[in-house]
Amino acid sequence: MMNRDELNAHYARVRAHYRALAPAYSRKANQTCEGRYRDIVRRVMSGRTRVLELGSGSNALLDTMGPPESVACDLSVDMLLQRKAIARTASVVGGGEQLPFRSAAFDGMYHINVIEHVADVEAVLSEGARVLRPGGVLAAVTPNGNWERWLDLAESWQMKIPEGPHAFLTTRAFAAAVKPWFDVVEHRTFLACPGGPPALSAAVDRLPGMQALGWGFFQYMVASRRAG
């Protein structure tokens, strides 16, 4: 676990990375990936009454699917300023290790490509559990750490936005990390084909054996906040 000075230094590097990316982030984002992320979030968060997006960045996803009083939270004020012109939901600056919300404030929460950038995974998941009501749903997307070599290659070929400071989680490590607070509902790898039309990437992921082999550049977790 990092001490306070190490934590501040880590997040200073993360803020600097996203400050540089913010003006062009939406334009540079892989649209095949973005489409698949949207499908997951809309399916899982359907019917929720108040949703928190952690690490919202500059995107408008919460504004297109979030119910009233939903909140977009991000460590980077620069990224939040990019979404200001399109936002109809509230924007709050904050880090996942110490969320500025009361306990049980939300019944849905999601984060996309966030957990690999945090300084303390356990603290972020614990805080997520705190602000979710019992039975509330967490949806999380993160790179598949089992494919780190391929992820690094994709970045070198400019197929994905540069990661900046990060530590990828393997599927086993991610599953173990959520267990103290959540019951896992779904956990799978996806986007073995991260380019081309979204329908093509989805078709590749449905090929026999893909799930059993754990193939895919990304993984997603859907989990229910355990009572107590």
XYZ file of C-alpha atoms in Angstrom:
228
model
C 0.000 0.000 0.000
C 1.300 3.464 -0.911
C 1.850 6.142 1.695
C 0.320 9.599 1.229
C 3.338 11.070 -0.575
C 3.545 8.113 -2.958
C -0.201 8.315 -3.610
C 0.010 12.029 -4.402
C 2.981 11.474 -6.701
C 1.171 8.668 -8.545
C -1.898 10.767 -9.162
C 0.165 13.766 -10.201
C 1.558 11.574 -12.996
C -1.933 10.347 -13.921
C -3.310 13.904 -14.006
C -0.423 15.067 -16.173
C -1.000 12.187 -18.596
C -4.684 12.973 -19.014
C -4.130 16.726 -19.115
C -2.060 16.158 -22.239
C -4.621 13.747 -23.727
C -7.798 15.644 -22.828
C -8.214 17.904 -25.898
C -7.978 15.000 -28.358
C -9.117 12.069 -26.217
C -12.569 11.609 -27.750
C -11.206 11.920 -31.287
C -8.417 9.392 -30.701
C -10.508 6.801 -28.865
C -10.981 3.450 -30.650
C -14.620 3.589 -31.731
C -15.009 -0.202 -31.961
C -13.959 -0.451 -28.328
C -16.130 2.490 -27.305
C -19.165 0.885 -28.910
C -18.685 -2.374 -27.028
C -18.205 -0.523 -23.728
C -21.457 1.352 -24.308
C -23.330 -1.887 -24.960
C -22.140 -3.373 -21.669
C -22.965 -0.298 -19.605
C -26.402 0.243 -21.108
C -27.368 -3.390 -20.593
C -26.124 -3.629 -17.018
C -27.228 -0.187 -15.806
C -30.714 -0.417 -17.336
C -33.329 0.184 -14.644
C -30.930 1.748 -12.126
C -32.240 4.874 -10.353
C -28.968 6.693 -9.593
C -25.657 5.821 -11.250
C -22.056 6.823 -10.534
C -19.483 6.750 -13.325
C -15.980 6.656 -11.900
C -13.266 7.885 -14.249
C -15.811 9.398 -16.602
C -13.266 11.335 -18.601
C -14.702 13.505 -21.361
C -17.309 11.085 -22.708
C -21.084 11.565 -22.825
C -22.121 8.002 -22.024
C -23.643 8.831 -18.653
C -25.600 11.681 -20.228
C -27.181 9.365 -22.791
C -28.140 6.515 -20.429
C -27.915 7.754 -16.853
C -31.083 8.441 -14.842
C -31.595 11.859 -13.191
C -29.164 12.733 -10.385
C -26.452 10.466 -11.788
C -22.894 11.672 -11.240
C -19.723 11.618 -13.355
C -16.580 11.544 -11.208
C -13.002 11.874 -12.460
C -9.598 12.631 -10.988
C -8.797 14.932 -13.923
C -10.505 18.312 -13.973
C -9.180 18.737 -17.525
C -11.165 15.723 -18.722
C -14.314 16.903 -16.903
C -13.999 20.332 -18.509
C -14.028 18.632 -21.928
C -17.444 17.105 -21.161
C -18.886 20.289 -19.645
C -20.494 21.475 -22.891
C -22.439 18.234 -23.366
C -23.156 17.260 -19.777
C -26.613 17.132 -18.278
C -25.448 15.085 -15.281
C -23.359 16.402 -12.403
C -19.555 16.346 -12.617
C -17.390 15.914 -9.513
C -13.598 15.867 -9.185
C -12.477 12.957 -7.023
C -10.278 9.881 -6.720
C -11.635 6.383 -6.275
C -9.806 5.729 -2.984
C -11.859 8.384 -1.179
C -15.117 9.113 -2.957
C -16.893 12.352 -1.947
C -20.331 10.719 -1.590
C -22.398 9.422 1.299
C -22.718 5.693 1.874
C -25.362 3.811 -0.160
C -25.905 6.860 -2.391
C -26.133 4.873 -5.650
C -27.699 1.670 -6.917
C -25.433 1.443 -9.964
C -21.776 2.208 -10.594
C -19.434 1.618 -13.495
C -15.884 2.361 -14.508
C -14.262 1.785 -17.882
C -10.478 1.420 -18.136
C -9.968 2.949 -14.704
C -8.952 0.263 -12.215
C -5.600 -0.286 -13.957
C -4.654 3.345 -13.259
C -5.499 3.579 -9.552
C -2.895 3.512 -6.812
C -4.814 1.172 -4.490
C -7.203 -1.312 -6.144
C -8.508 -2.625 -2.811
C -9.349 0.863 -1.542
C -11.166 1.781 -4.768
C -13.308 -1.364 -4.699
C -14.022 -0.879 -0.989
C -15.132 2.701 -1.593
C -17.267 1.571 -4.523
C -18.970 -0.925 -2.233
C -19.508 1.766 0.393
C -21.337 4.175 -1.935
C -23.463 1.387 -3.465
C -26.635 0.171 -1.802
C -26.781 -3.532 -0.897
C -27.781 -5.282 -4.100
C -26.421 -2.381 -6.169
C -24.593 -3.320 -9.341
C -20.991 -2.641 -10.342
C -19.876 -2.922 -13.969
C -16.149 -2.631 -14.594
C -14.132 -2.855 -17.799
C -10.349 -3.137 -17.725
C -7.605 -4.473 -20.000
C -6.950 -8.209 -19.791
C -3.641 -8.447 -17.937
C -3.102 -11.946 -19.313
C -2.607 -10.248 -22.689
C -0.248 -7.513 -21.512
C 2.293 -8.235 -24.261
C -0.402 -7.860 -26.925
C -1.746 -4.701 -25.282
C 1.705 -3.133 -25.343
C 2.043 -4.087 -29.011
C -1.362 -2.570 -29.835
C -0.295 0.666 -28.178
C 2.975 0.744 -30.123
C 0.946 0.358 -33.329
C -1.326 3.239 -32.213
C -4.370 0.954 -32.084
C -5.195 2.275 -28.599
C -4.709 5.425 -26.574
C -1.446 5.461 -24.546
C -2.036 4.048 -21.074
C 0.193 6.288 -18.990
C 0.832 5.057 -15.415
C -0.868 1.672 -15.052
C -0.779 -1.889 -13.736
C -2.911 -4.368 -15.685
C -4.888 -6.960 -13.709
C -5.032 -10.573 -14.801
C -8.493 -12.130 -14.855
C -7.651 -14.119 -11.714
C -6.377 -11.065 -9.843
C -9.454 -9.021 -10.807
C -11.842 -11.751 -9.644
C -10.007 -12.071 -6.331
C -9.989 -8.299 -5.781
C -13.795 -7.891 -5.861
C -14.658 -10.883 -3.655
C -14.533 -9.181 -0.237
C -17.472 -6.912 -1.131
C -19.204 -8.248 -4.239
C -20.794 -11.373 -5.670
C -19.671 -11.868 -9.262
C -22.549 -12.141 -11.733
C -20.548 -12.092 -14.984
C -16.845 -12.079 -15.744
C -15.467 -12.615 -19.221
C -12.856 -11.481 -21.685
C -13.872 -9.772 -24.933
C -12.632 -7.824 -27.939
C -10.266 -10.419 -29.325
C -10.713 -8.302 -32.489
C -10.517 -4.640 -31.359
C -10.740 -3.106 -34.844
C -13.242 -2.927 -37.654
C -17.034 -2.726 -37.402
C -18.459 -3.429 -33.907
C -20.598 -6.251 -35.346
C -17.439 -7.997 -36.564
C -15.695 -7.756 -33.188
C -18.810 -9.095 -31.452
C -19.001 -11.990 -33.926
C -15.358 -12.907 -33.278
C -15.983 -12.948 -29.533
C -18.876 -15.385 -30.056
C -16.727 -17.938 -31.889
C -16.611 -21.306 -30.120
C -13.804 -21.543 -27.593
C -13.070 -17.815 -27.234
C -14.524 -17.584 -23.743
C -12.988 -20.858 -22.575
C -9.577 -19.742 -23.786
C -9.917 -16.319 -22.173
C -8.973 -14.551 -25.391
C -9.532 -10.835 -25.653
C -7.764 -7.537 -25.087
C -10.264 -6.570 -22.381
C -12.290 -8.097 -19.579
C -15.489 -6.981 -17.924
C -16.965 -7.735 -14.540
C -20.573 -7.403 -13.431
C -20.954 -7.798 -9.674
C -23.640 -7.288 -7.034
C -22.926 -5.393 -3.823
C -23.139 -7.914 -0.992
C -25.372 -7.012 1.960
C -23.679 -6.394 5.288
